[in-house]
PDB file of C-alpha atoms in Angstrom:
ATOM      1  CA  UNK A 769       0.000   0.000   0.000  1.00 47.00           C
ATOM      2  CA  UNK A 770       1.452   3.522  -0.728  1.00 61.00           C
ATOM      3  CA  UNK A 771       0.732   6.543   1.287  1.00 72.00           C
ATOM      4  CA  UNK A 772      -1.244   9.450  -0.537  1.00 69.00           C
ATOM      5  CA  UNK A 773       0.876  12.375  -0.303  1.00 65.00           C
ATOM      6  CA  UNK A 774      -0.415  15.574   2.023  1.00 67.00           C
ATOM      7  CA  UNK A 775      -1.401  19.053   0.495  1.00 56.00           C
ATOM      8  CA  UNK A 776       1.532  20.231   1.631  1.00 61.00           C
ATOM      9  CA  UNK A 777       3.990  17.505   0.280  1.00 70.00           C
ATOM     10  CA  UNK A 778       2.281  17.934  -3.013  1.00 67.00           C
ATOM     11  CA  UNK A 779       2.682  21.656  -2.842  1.00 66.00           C
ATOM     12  CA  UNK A 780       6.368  21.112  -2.236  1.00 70.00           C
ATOM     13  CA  UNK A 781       6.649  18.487  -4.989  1.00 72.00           C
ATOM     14  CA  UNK A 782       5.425  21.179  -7.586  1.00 68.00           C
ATOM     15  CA  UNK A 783       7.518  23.536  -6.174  1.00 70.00           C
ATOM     16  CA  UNK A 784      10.732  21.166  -6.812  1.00 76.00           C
ATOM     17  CA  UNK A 785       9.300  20.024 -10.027  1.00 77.00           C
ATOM     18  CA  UNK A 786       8.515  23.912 -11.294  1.00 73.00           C
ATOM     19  CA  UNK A 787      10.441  26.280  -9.742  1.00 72.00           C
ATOM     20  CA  UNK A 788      10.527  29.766  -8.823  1.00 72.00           C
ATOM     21  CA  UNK A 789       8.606  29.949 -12.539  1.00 73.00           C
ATOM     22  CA  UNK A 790       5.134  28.293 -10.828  1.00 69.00           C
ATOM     23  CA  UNK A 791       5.271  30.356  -7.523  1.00 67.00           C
ATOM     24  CA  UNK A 792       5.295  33.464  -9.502  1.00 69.00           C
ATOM     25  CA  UNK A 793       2.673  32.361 -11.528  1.00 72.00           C
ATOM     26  CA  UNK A 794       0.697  31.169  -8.477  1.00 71.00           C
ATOM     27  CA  UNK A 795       1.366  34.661  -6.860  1.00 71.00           C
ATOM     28  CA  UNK A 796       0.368  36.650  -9.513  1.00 75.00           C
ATOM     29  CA  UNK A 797      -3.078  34.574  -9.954  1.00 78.00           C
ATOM     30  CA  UNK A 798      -3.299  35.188  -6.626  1.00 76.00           C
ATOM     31  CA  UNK A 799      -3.475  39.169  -6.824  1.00 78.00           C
ATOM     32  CA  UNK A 800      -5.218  39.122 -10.346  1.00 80.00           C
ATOM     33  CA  UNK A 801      -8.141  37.034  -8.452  1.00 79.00           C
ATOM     34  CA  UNK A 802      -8.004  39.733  -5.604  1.00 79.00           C
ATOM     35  CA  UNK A 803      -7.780  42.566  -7.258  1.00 81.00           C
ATOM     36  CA  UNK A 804     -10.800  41.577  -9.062  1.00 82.00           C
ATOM     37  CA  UNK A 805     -12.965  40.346  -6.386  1.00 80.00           C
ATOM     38  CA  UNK A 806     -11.994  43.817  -4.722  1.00 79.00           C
ATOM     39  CA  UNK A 807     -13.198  45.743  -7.787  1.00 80.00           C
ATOM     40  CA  UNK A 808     -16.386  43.671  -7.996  1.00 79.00           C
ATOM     41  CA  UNK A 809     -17.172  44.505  -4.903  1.00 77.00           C
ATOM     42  CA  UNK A 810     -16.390  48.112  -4.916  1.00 72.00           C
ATOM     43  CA  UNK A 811     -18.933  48.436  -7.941  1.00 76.00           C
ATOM     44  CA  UNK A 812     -21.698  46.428  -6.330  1.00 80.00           C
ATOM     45  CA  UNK A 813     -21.726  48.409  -3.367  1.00 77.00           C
ATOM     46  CA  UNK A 814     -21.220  51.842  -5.169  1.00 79.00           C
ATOM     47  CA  UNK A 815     -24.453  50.465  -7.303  1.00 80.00           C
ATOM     48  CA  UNK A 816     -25.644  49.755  -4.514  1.00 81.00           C
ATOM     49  CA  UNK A 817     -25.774  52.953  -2.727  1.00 84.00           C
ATOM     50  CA  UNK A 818     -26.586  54.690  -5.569  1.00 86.00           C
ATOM     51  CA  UNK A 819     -29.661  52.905  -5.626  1.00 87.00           C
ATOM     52  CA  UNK A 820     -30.376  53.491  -2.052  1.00 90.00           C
ATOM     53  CA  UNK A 821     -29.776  57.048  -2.466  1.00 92.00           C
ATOM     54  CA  UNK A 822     -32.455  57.756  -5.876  1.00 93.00           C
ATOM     55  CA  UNK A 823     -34.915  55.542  -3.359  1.00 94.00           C
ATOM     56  CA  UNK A 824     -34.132  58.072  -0.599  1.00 94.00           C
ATOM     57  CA  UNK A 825     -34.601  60.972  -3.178  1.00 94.00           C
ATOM     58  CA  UNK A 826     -38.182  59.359  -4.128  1.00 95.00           C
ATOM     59  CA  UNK A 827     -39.275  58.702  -1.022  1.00 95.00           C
ATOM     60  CA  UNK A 828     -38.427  62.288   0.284  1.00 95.00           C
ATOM     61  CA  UNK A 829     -40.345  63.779  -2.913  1.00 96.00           C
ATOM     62  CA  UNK A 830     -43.571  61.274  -1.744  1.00 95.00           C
ATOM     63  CA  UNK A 831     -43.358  62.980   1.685  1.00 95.00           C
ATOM     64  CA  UNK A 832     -42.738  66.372   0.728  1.00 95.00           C
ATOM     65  CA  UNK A 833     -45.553  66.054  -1.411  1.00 96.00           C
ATOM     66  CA  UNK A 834     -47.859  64.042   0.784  1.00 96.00           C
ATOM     67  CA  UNK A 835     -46.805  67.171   3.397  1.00 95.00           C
ATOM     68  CA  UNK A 836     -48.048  69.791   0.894  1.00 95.00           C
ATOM     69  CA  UNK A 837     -51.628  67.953   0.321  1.00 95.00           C
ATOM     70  CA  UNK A 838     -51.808  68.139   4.560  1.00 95.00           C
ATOM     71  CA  UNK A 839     -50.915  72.150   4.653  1.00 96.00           C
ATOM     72  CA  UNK A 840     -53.193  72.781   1.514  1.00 96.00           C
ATOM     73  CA  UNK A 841     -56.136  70.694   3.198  1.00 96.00           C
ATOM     74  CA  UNK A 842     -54.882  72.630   6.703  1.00 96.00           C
ATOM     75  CA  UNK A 843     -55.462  76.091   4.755  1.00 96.00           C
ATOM     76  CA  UNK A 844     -58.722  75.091   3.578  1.00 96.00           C
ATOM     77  CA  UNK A 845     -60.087  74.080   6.935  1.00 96.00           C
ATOM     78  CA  UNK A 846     -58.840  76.945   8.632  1.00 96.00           C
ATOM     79  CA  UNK A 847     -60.325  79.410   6.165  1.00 96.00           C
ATOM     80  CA  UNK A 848     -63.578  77.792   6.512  1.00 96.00           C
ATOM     81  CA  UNK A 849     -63.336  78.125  10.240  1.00 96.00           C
ATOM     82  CA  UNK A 850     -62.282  81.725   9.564  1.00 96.00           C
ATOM     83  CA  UNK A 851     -65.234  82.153   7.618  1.00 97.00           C
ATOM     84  CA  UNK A 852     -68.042  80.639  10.153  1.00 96.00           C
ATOM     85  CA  UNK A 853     -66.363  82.656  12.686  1.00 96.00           C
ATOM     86  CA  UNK A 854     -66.609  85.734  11.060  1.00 96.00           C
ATOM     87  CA  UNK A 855     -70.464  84.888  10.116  1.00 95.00           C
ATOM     88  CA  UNK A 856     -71.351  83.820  13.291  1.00 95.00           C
ATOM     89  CA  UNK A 857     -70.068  87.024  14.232  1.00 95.00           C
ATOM     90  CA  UNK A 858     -72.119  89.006  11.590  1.00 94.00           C
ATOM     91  CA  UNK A 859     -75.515  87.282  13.048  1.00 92.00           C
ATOM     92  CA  UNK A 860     -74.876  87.689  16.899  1.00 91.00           C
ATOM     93  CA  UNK A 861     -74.194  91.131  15.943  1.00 90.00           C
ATOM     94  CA  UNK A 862     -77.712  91.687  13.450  1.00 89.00           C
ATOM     95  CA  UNK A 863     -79.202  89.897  16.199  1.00 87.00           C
ATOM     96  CA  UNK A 864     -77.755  92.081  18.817  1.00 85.00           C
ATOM     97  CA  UNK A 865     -79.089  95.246  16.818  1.00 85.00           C
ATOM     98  CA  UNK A 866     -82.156  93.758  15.570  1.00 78.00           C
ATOM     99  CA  UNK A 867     -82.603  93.303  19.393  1.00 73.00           C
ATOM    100  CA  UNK A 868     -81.852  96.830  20.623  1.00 64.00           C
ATOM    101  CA  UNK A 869     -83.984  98.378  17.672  1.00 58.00           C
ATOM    102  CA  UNK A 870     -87.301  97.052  19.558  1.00 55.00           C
TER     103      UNK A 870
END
């Protein structure tokens, strides 16, 4: 029976078998393969956040809206309050001098 050899023994045996020409090759794979994992990730998350940021900008414009409607409906009820105020005030006062005129 023969022994399978370890990672590391087979690592070693390449190494001896290949030279100095396979460990630069392995080294450069090595940064080629992070380098691009890097940049892949870089993009991703700057696509990312751009994303998040025109969602932001939308869902700001939906309040800032939605907060408009509320002061324009706000306006309208207080002018109507204004209005019964002022003719409630109109009719105490005819009353008051319809009243006085006996």
């Amino acid at each position: 029976m023969t022994q399978q050899p370890t990672i590391f023994e087979q690592i070693a045996q390449a190494f001896r078998d290949h030279g100095i020409t396979a460990a630069i090759g392995v080294w450069f794979t090595f940064i080629a393969g992070l380098a691009t994992a890097v940049t892949r990730k870089a993009f991703t998350n700057e696509a990312l956040l751009h994303k998040l940021e025109q969602e932001l900008a939308e869902e700001r414009n939906r309040i800032e809206k939605r907060r408009d409607e509320d002061r324009k409906i706000d306006h309208d009820r207080l002018a109507r309050i204004e209005r019964d105020i002022h003719d409630m005030r109109n009719l105490i006062f005819a009353a008051f001098q319809h009243r006085n005129g006996d």
